[in-house]
Amino acid sequence: MLNLAEQIIPKKLSKKQALIINEIADKLPIYLLEGNLTSFTDGFDPDLNIYNIEKLLRIHFILTEKTSEGGLGVVDFIRNLALKLRRIKAIANPRKNVFDGEIKGRVNWRHTIKLRNNYSPTGDTLFVCEMRERTYDIPENLVLKKILQIIYNIIFEDLGKLIEKKKKNKWFKSWSGIDHRKLTLAEELYQIFHKNIHLKRISLEDIK
């Protein structure tokens, strides 16, 4: 007779996904009987600290990789991230600014005359100038940074203890293994998230 783990693991799962599910499967009967996640997660590696299904799904999300059908996963996305960021798009937005006694950009005389009339007779030195400002805060870039923020939080918050202790879990090898650049994928993500000049130009301040 197949054990519970063998019964619930679909054949299409990768070995890494199966490792996680194998650990979970033996505790599923307890979870189902008790009806809560506390008993379900008792006995897990404390460094993994899984306390709900949502967190488990988040961890599964960052383990996804390229499939035989050609679909890319999060691991592949991060591996190609540095190259993608070098090609990031920006747009130039026109912006009007008021200057007193100096000119920057192109003078908009219609708005300048209107402004001076409003401040007459002391507004003779005012200029309304049009300047083109490059901005990286376009929808596709905001989505990109938000996704990276989610991935970053999963790696360094949900799995922070694994990163700190540099544990060599087989299912986490894609993130904790050393590549040809002598960095783990987690370390590469950390450097990009905090130091990449292109990413720094994208602001999520107004994004919830």
PDB file of C-alpha atoms in Angstrom:
ATOM      1  CA  MET A   1       0.000   0.000   0.000  1.00  0.00           C
ATOM      2  CA  LEU A   2       1.213   3.479  -0.875  1.00  0.00           C
ATOM      3  CA  ASN A   3       1.906   5.770   2.026  1.00  0.00           C
ATOM      4  CA  LEU A   4       0.080   9.094   2.268  1.00  0.00           C
ATOM      5  CA  ALA A   5       2.964  11.055   0.750  1.00  0.00           C
ATOM      6  CA  GLU A   6       3.033   8.834  -2.342  1.00  0.00           C
ATOM      7  CA  GLN A   7      -0.716   9.165  -2.752  1.00  0.00           C
ATOM      8  CA  ILE A   8      -0.871  12.955  -2.674  1.00  0.00           C
ATOM      9  CA  ILE A   9       2.262  13.848  -4.661  1.00  0.00           C
ATOM     10  CA  PRO A  10       1.408  14.351  -8.346  1.00  0.00           C
ATOM     11  CA  LYS A  11       3.905  12.798 -10.712  1.00  0.00           C
ATOM     12  CA  LYS A  12       4.588  16.136 -12.411  1.00  0.00           C
ATOM     13  CA  LEU A  13       6.086  17.657  -9.250  1.00  0.00           C
ATOM     14  CA  SER A  14       9.794  18.311  -9.198  1.00  0.00           C
ATOM     15  CA  LYS A  15      12.023  16.538  -6.665  1.00  0.00           C
ATOM     16  CA  LYS A  16      12.311  19.739  -4.613  1.00  0.00           C
ATOM     17  CA  GLN A  17       8.552  20.145  -4.439  1.00  0.00           C
ATOM     18  CA  ALA A  18       8.214  16.475  -3.519  1.00  0.00           C
ATOM     19  CA  LEU A  19      10.690  16.891  -0.650  1.00  0.00           C
ATOM     20  CA  ILE A  20       8.536  19.586   0.897  1.00  0.00           C
ATOM     21  CA  ILE A  21       5.315  17.657   0.377  1.00  0.00           C
ATOM     22  CA  ASN A  22       6.877  14.496   1.810  1.00  0.00           C
ATOM     23  CA  GLU A  23       7.593  16.420   4.992  1.00  0.00           C
ATOM     24  CA  ILE A  24       4.065  17.795   5.068  1.00  0.00           C
ATOM     25  CA  ALA A  25       2.188  14.656   4.073  1.00  0.00           C
ATOM     26  CA  ASP A  26       2.877  12.685   7.254  1.00  0.00           C
ATOM     27  CA  LYS A  27       1.257  15.472   9.268  1.00  0.00           C
ATOM     28  CA  LEU A  28      -1.846  15.910   7.117  1.00  0.00           C
ATOM     29  CA  PRO A  29      -3.990  13.377   9.047  1.00  0.00           C
ATOM     30  CA  ILE A  30      -3.354  15.269  12.286  1.00  0.00           C
ATOM     31  CA  TYR A  31      -4.241  18.566  10.597  1.00  0.00           C
ATOM     32  CA  LEU A  32      -7.472  17.145   9.183  1.00  0.00           C
ATOM     33  CA  LEU A  33      -8.530  15.654  12.518  1.00  0.00           C
ATOM     34  CA  GLU A  34      -7.667  18.682  14.631  1.00  0.00           C
ATOM     35  CA  GLY A  35      -8.938  21.239  12.124  1.00  0.00           C
ATOM     36  CA  ASN A  36      -6.164  23.724  12.805  1.00  0.00           C
ATOM     37  CA  LEU A  37      -2.708  24.485  11.507  1.00  0.00           C
ATOM     38  CA  THR A  38      -0.973  24.466  14.858  1.00  0.00           C
ATOM     39  CA  SER A  39      -0.860  20.691  15.078  1.00  0.00           C
ATOM     40  CA  PHE A  40      -0.180  20.491  11.340  1.00  0.00           C
ATOM     41  CA  THR A  41       3.063  22.412  11.650  1.00  0.00           C
ATOM     42  CA  ASP A  42       4.316  20.844  14.888  1.00  0.00           C
ATOM     43  CA  GLY A  43       7.513  18.942  14.283  1.00  0.00           C
ATOM     44  CA  PHE A  44       8.671  20.906  11.229  1.00  0.00           C
ATOM     45  CA  ASP A  45      12.194  22.211  11.019  1.00  0.00           C
ATOM     46  CA  PRO A  46      11.872  25.312  13.260  1.00  0.00           C
ATOM     47  CA  ASP A  47      13.940  27.306  10.796  1.00  0.00           C
ATOM     48  CA  LEU A  48      11.260  26.796   8.169  1.00  0.00           C
ATOM     49  CA  ASN A  49       8.590  27.985  10.619  1.00  0.00           C
ATOM     50  CA  ILE A  50       5.553  27.205   8.479  1.00  0.00           C
ATOM     51  CA  TYR A  51       2.454  28.345  10.373  1.00  0.00           C
ATOM     52  CA  ASN A  52      -0.160  28.521   7.598  1.00  0.00           C
ATOM     53  CA  ILE A  53      -0.977  27.291   4.115  1.00  0.00           C
ATOM     54  CA  GLU A  54      -0.436  30.755   2.620  1.00  0.00           C
ATOM     55  CA  LYS A  55       3.176  30.731   3.731  1.00  0.00           C
ATOM     56  CA  LEU A  56       3.649  27.253   2.296  1.00  0.00           C
ATOM     57  CA  LEU A  57       2.306  28.455  -1.054  1.00  0.00           C
ATOM     58  CA  ARG A  58       4.621  31.463  -0.945  1.00  0.00           C
ATOM     59  CA  ILE A  59       7.598  29.150  -0.451  1.00  0.00           C
ATOM     60  CA  HIS A  60       6.419  26.911  -3.283  1.00  0.00           C
ATOM     61  CA  PHE A  61       6.149  30.003  -5.516  1.00  0.00           C
ATOM     62  CA  ILE A  62       9.826  30.967  -5.165  1.00  0.00           C
ATOM     63  CA  LEU A  63      10.937  27.387  -5.911  1.00  0.00           C
ATOM     64  CA  THR A  64       9.376  27.303  -9.382  1.00  0.00           C
ATOM     65  CA  GLU A  65      11.783  26.761 -12.284  1.00  0.00           C
ATOM     66  CA  LYS A  66      11.703  26.248 -16.034  1.00  0.00           C
ATOM     67  CA  THR A  67       9.557  23.299 -17.077  1.00  0.00           C
ATOM     68  CA  SER A  68       9.961  20.885 -19.963  1.00  0.00           C
ATOM     69  CA  GLU A  69       7.052  22.691 -21.648  1.00  0.00           C
ATOM     70  CA  GLY A  70       9.107  25.898 -21.691  1.00  0.00           C
ATOM     71  CA  GLY A  71       7.440  27.844 -18.898  1.00  0.00           C
ATOM     72  CA  LEU A  72       9.766  29.937 -16.722  1.00  0.00           C
ATOM     73  CA  GLY A  73       9.642  30.096 -12.940  1.00  0.00           C
ATOM     74  CA  VAL A  74      10.798  32.503 -10.252  1.00  0.00           C
ATOM     75  CA  VAL A  75      14.300  30.991 -10.094  1.00  0.00           C
ATOM     76  CA  ASP A  76      14.811  31.587 -13.834  1.00  0.00           C
ATOM     77  CA  PHE A  77      13.366  35.094 -13.521  1.00  0.00           C
ATOM     78  CA  ILE A  78      15.903  36.074 -10.846  1.00  0.00           C
ATOM     79  CA  ARG A  79      18.805  34.482 -12.726  1.00  0.00           C
ATOM     80  CA  ASN A  80      18.049  36.750 -15.700  1.00  0.00           C
ATOM     81  CA  LEU A  81      17.152  39.790 -13.607  1.00  0.00           C
ATOM     82  CA  ALA A  82      20.419  41.750 -13.875  1.00  0.00           C
ATOM     83  CA  LEU A  83      20.242  41.674 -17.686  1.00  0.00           C
ATOM     84  CA  LYS A  84      16.576  42.645 -17.678  1.00  0.00           C
ATOM     85  CA  LEU A  85      17.215  45.653 -15.444  1.00  0.00           C
ATOM     86  CA  ARG A  86      19.859  46.993 -17.832  1.00  0.00           C
ATOM     87  CA  ARG A  87      17.128  47.219 -20.472  1.00  0.00           C
ATOM     88  CA  ILE A  88      14.553  48.863 -18.256  1.00  0.00           C
ATOM     89  CA  LYS A  89      12.376  51.521 -19.895  1.00  0.00           C
ATOM     90  CA  ALA A  90      11.865  55.137 -18.901  1.00  0.00           C
ATOM     91  CA  ILE A  91       9.692  57.936 -20.246  1.00  0.00           C
ATOM     92  CA  ALA A  92      10.217  61.699 -20.346  1.00  0.00           C
ATOM     93  CA  ASN A  93       7.344  63.659 -18.809  1.00  0.00           C
ATOM     94  CA  PRO A  94       6.960  67.418 -19.432  1.00  0.00           C
ATOM     95  CA  ARG A  95       6.800  69.404 -16.228  1.00  0.00           C
ATOM     96  CA  LYS A  96       6.209  73.100 -15.566  1.00  0.00           C
ATOM     97  CA  ASN A  97       8.267  74.874 -12.902  1.00  0.00           C
ATOM     98  CA  VAL A  98       8.283  78.477 -11.727  1.00  0.00           C
ATOM     99  CA  PHE A  99      11.651  80.239 -11.421  1.00  0.00           C
ATOM    100  CA  ASP A 100      12.444  83.675 -10.060  1.00  0.00           C
ATOM    101  CA  GLY A 101      15.205  85.522 -11.908  1.00  0.00           C
ATOM    102  CA  GLU A 102      16.465  82.461 -13.801  1.00  0.00           C
ATOM    103  CA  ILE A 103      15.472  80.221 -16.682  1.00  0.00           C
ATOM    104  CA  LYS A 104      15.743  76.448 -16.779  1.00  0.00           C
ATOM    105  CA  GLY A 105      14.414  74.618 -19.800  1.00  0.00           C
ATOM    106  CA  ARG A 106      12.015  76.251 -22.284  1.00  0.00           C
ATOM    107  CA  VAL A 107      10.039  79.333 -21.255  1.00  0.00           C
ATOM    108  CA  ASN A 108       6.285  78.970 -21.602  1.00  0.00           C
ATOM    109  CA  TRP A 109       5.474  82.595 -22.318  1.00  0.00           C
ATOM    110  CA  ARG A 110       1.688  82.230 -22.189  1.00  0.00           C
ATOM    111  CA  HIS A 111       1.826  80.876 -18.626  1.00  0.00           C
ATOM    112  CA  THR A 112       4.654  83.276 -17.698  1.00  0.00           C
ATOM    113  CA  ILE A 113       2.649  86.356 -18.726  1.00  0.00           C
ATOM    114  CA  LYS A 114      -0.430  85.066 -16.902  1.00  0.00           C
ATOM    115  CA  LEU A 115       1.622  84.423 -13.757  1.00  0.00           C
ATOM    116  CA  ARG A 116       3.275  87.852 -13.890  1.00  0.00           C
ATOM    117  CA  ASN A 117      -0.110  89.549 -14.255  1.00  0.00           C
ATOM    118  CA  ASN A 118      -1.305  87.716 -11.147  1.00  0.00           C
ATOM    119  CA  TYR A 119       1.715  88.984  -9.175  1.00  0.00           C
ATOM    120  CA  SER A 120       1.976  92.451 -10.745  1.00  0.00           C
ATOM    121  CA  PRO A 121       3.885  94.649 -10.198  1.00  0.00           C
ATOM    122  CA  THR A 122       6.376  92.424  -8.315  1.00  0.00           C
ATOM    123  CA  GLY A 123       6.237  89.423 -10.644  1.00  0.00           C
ATOM    124  CA  ASP A 124       8.366  90.748 -13.511  1.00  0.00           C
ATOM    125  CA  THR A 125      11.235  88.353 -12.742  1.00  0.00           C
ATOM    126  CA  LEU A 126       9.084  85.195 -12.710  1.00  0.00           C
ATOM    127  CA  PHE A 127       9.326  82.577 -15.474  1.00  0.00           C
ATOM    128  CA  VAL A 128       7.266  79.461 -16.105  1.00  0.00           C
ATOM    129  CA  CYS A 129       9.644  76.946 -17.664  1.00  0.00           C
ATOM    130  CA  GLU A 130       8.920  73.556 -19.190  1.00  0.00           C
ATOM    131  CA  MET A 131      11.373  70.779 -18.452  1.00  0.00           C
ATOM    132  CA  ARG A 132      11.309  67.138 -19.473  1.00  0.00           C
ATOM    133  CA  GLU A 133      11.840  64.801 -16.540  1.00  0.00           C
ATOM    134  CA  ARG A 134      12.814  61.175 -17.021  1.00  0.00           C
ATOM    135  CA  THR A 135      10.771  58.841 -14.890  1.00  0.00           C
ATOM    136  CA  TYR A 136      10.985  55.104 -14.362  1.00  0.00           C
ATOM    137  CA  ASP A 137       7.658  54.949 -12.518  1.00  0.00           C
ATOM    138  CA  ILE A 138       5.721  53.454 -15.423  1.00  0.00           C
ATOM    139  CA  PRO A 139       3.245  50.571 -14.903  1.00  0.00           C
ATOM    140  CA  GLU A 140       5.492  47.753 -16.148  1.00  0.00           C
ATOM    141  CA  ASN A 141       8.380  48.889 -13.924  1.00  0.00           C
ATOM    142  CA  LEU A 142       6.138  49.290 -10.887  1.00  0.00           C
ATOM    143  CA  VAL A 143       4.810  45.756 -11.398  1.00  0.00           C
ATOM    144  CA  LEU A 144       8.377  44.461 -11.760  1.00  0.00           C
ATOM    145  CA  LYS A 145       9.551  46.066  -8.519  1.00  0.00           C
ATOM    146  CA  LYS A 146       6.442  44.957  -6.629  1.00  0.00           C
ATOM    147  CA  ILE A 147       7.022  41.350  -7.725  1.00  0.00           C
ATOM    148  CA  LEU A 148      10.666  41.601  -6.659  1.00  0.00           C
ATOM    149  CA  GLN A 149       9.575  42.986  -3.302  1.00  0.00           C
ATOM    150  CA  ILE A 150       7.284  39.984  -2.790  1.00  0.00           C
ATOM    151  CA  ILE A 151      10.035  37.517  -3.758  1.00  0.00           C
ATOM    152  CA  TYR A 152      12.529  39.348  -1.531  1.00  0.00           C
ATOM    153  CA  ASN A 153      10.173  39.173   1.457  1.00  0.00           C
ATOM    154  CA  ILE A 154       9.616  35.444   0.990  1.00  0.00           C
ATOM    155  CA  ILE A 155      13.356  34.740   0.803  1.00  0.00           C
ATOM    156  CA  PHE A 156      14.566  37.038   3.577  1.00  0.00           C
ATOM    157  CA  GLU A 157      11.558  37.022   5.916  1.00  0.00           C
ATOM    158  CA  ASP A 158       9.715  33.727   5.481  1.00  0.00           C
ATOM    159  CA  LEU A 159      12.986  31.841   4.943  1.00  0.00           C
ATOM    160  CA  GLY A 160      15.291  34.271   6.727  1.00  0.00           C
ATOM    161  CA  LYS A 161      16.602  31.758   9.257  1.00  0.00           C
ATOM    162  CA  LEU A 162      17.589  29.320   6.521  1.00  0.00           C
ATOM    163  CA  ILE A 163      19.522  32.119   4.816  1.00  0.00           C
ATOM    164  CA  GLU A 164      21.226  33.221   8.042  1.00  0.00           C
ATOM    165  CA  LYS A 165      22.319  29.715   9.020  1.00  0.00           C
ATOM    166  CA  LYS A 166      23.240  28.825   5.414  1.00  0.00           C
ATOM    167  CA  LYS A 167      21.490  25.501   5.709  1.00  0.00           C
ATOM    168  CA  LYS A 168      22.003  23.142   2.760  1.00  0.00           C
ATOM    169  CA  ASN A 169      18.430  21.954   2.266  1.00  0.00           C
ATOM    170  CA  LYS A 170      18.097  20.043  -0.997  1.00  0.00           C
ATOM    171  CA  TRP A 171      14.779  21.653  -1.875  1.00  0.00           C
ATOM    172  CA  PHE A 172      16.331  25.122  -1.397  1.00  0.00           C
ATOM    173  CA  LYS A 173      19.479  24.404  -3.418  1.00  0.00           C
ATOM    174  CA  SER A 174      18.536  26.710  -6.310  1.00  0.00           C
ATOM    175  CA  TRP A 175      18.651  29.660  -3.907  1.00  0.00           C
ATOM    176  CA  SER A 176      21.426  28.590  -1.533  1.00  0.00           C
ATOM    177  CA  GLY A 177      23.848  26.911  -3.966  1.00  0.00           C
ATOM    178  CA  ILE A 178      26.908  28.786  -5.278  1.00  0.00           C
ATOM    179  CA  ASP A 179      26.908  29.622  -8.998  1.00  0.00           C
ATOM    180  CA  HIS A 180      29.720  30.605 -11.379  1.00  0.00           C
ATOM    181  CA  ARG A 181      29.724  34.149  -9.909  1.00  0.00           C
ATOM    182  CA  LYS A 182      30.467  32.706  -6.451  1.00  0.00           C
ATOM    183  CA  LEU A 183      27.176  34.058  -5.146  1.00  0.00           C
ATOM    184  CA  THR A 184      24.052  32.233  -4.131  1.00  0.00           C
ATOM    185  CA  LEU A 185      20.905  33.289  -5.945  1.00  0.00           C
ATOM    186  CA  ALA A 186      19.637  34.689  -2.641  1.00  0.00           C
ATOM    187  CA  GLU A 187      22.786  36.829  -2.295  1.00  0.00           C
ATOM    188  CA  GLU A 188      22.408  38.028  -5.863  1.00  0.00           C
ATOM    189  CA  LEU A 189      18.803  39.028  -5.223  1.00  0.00           C
ATOM    190  CA  TYR A 190      19.876  40.904  -2.073  1.00  0.00           C
ATOM    191  CA  GLN A 191      22.526  42.884  -3.960  1.00  0.00           C
ATOM    192  CA  ILE A 192      20.182  43.729  -6.817  1.00  0.00           C
ATOM    193  CA  PHE A 193      17.329  44.757  -4.532  1.00  0.00           C
ATOM    194  CA  HIS A 194      19.481  47.090  -2.436  1.00  0.00           C
ATOM    195  CA  LYS A 195      22.157  48.297  -4.855  1.00  0.00           C
ATOM    196  CA  ASN A 196      20.903  48.194  -8.446  1.00  0.00           C
ATOM    197  CA  ILE A 197      20.800  51.770  -9.733  1.00  0.00           C
ATOM    198  CA  HIS A 198      17.959  51.062 -12.168  1.00  0.00           C
ATOM    199  CA  LEU A 199      15.775  49.499  -9.497  1.00  0.00           C
ATOM    200  CA  LYS A 200      16.431  52.395  -7.117  1.00  0.00           C
ATOM    201  CA  ARG A 201      14.905  54.773  -9.678  1.00  0.00           C
ATOM    202  CA  ILE A 202      11.546  53.018  -9.394  1.00  0.00           C
ATOM    203  CA  SER A 203       9.463  54.243  -6.462  1.00  0.00           C
ATOM    204  CA  LEU A 204       6.683  52.241  -4.818  1.00  0.00           C
ATOM    205  CA  GLU A 205       5.776  54.995  -2.351  1.00  0.00           C
ATOM    206  CA  ASP A 206       2.336  55.526  -3.901  1.00  0.00           C
ATOM    207  CA  ILE A 207       1.693  51.819  -4.488  1.00  0.00           C
ATOM    208  CA  LYS A 208      -0.212  49.845  -1.865  1.00  0.00           C
TER     209      LYS A 208
END
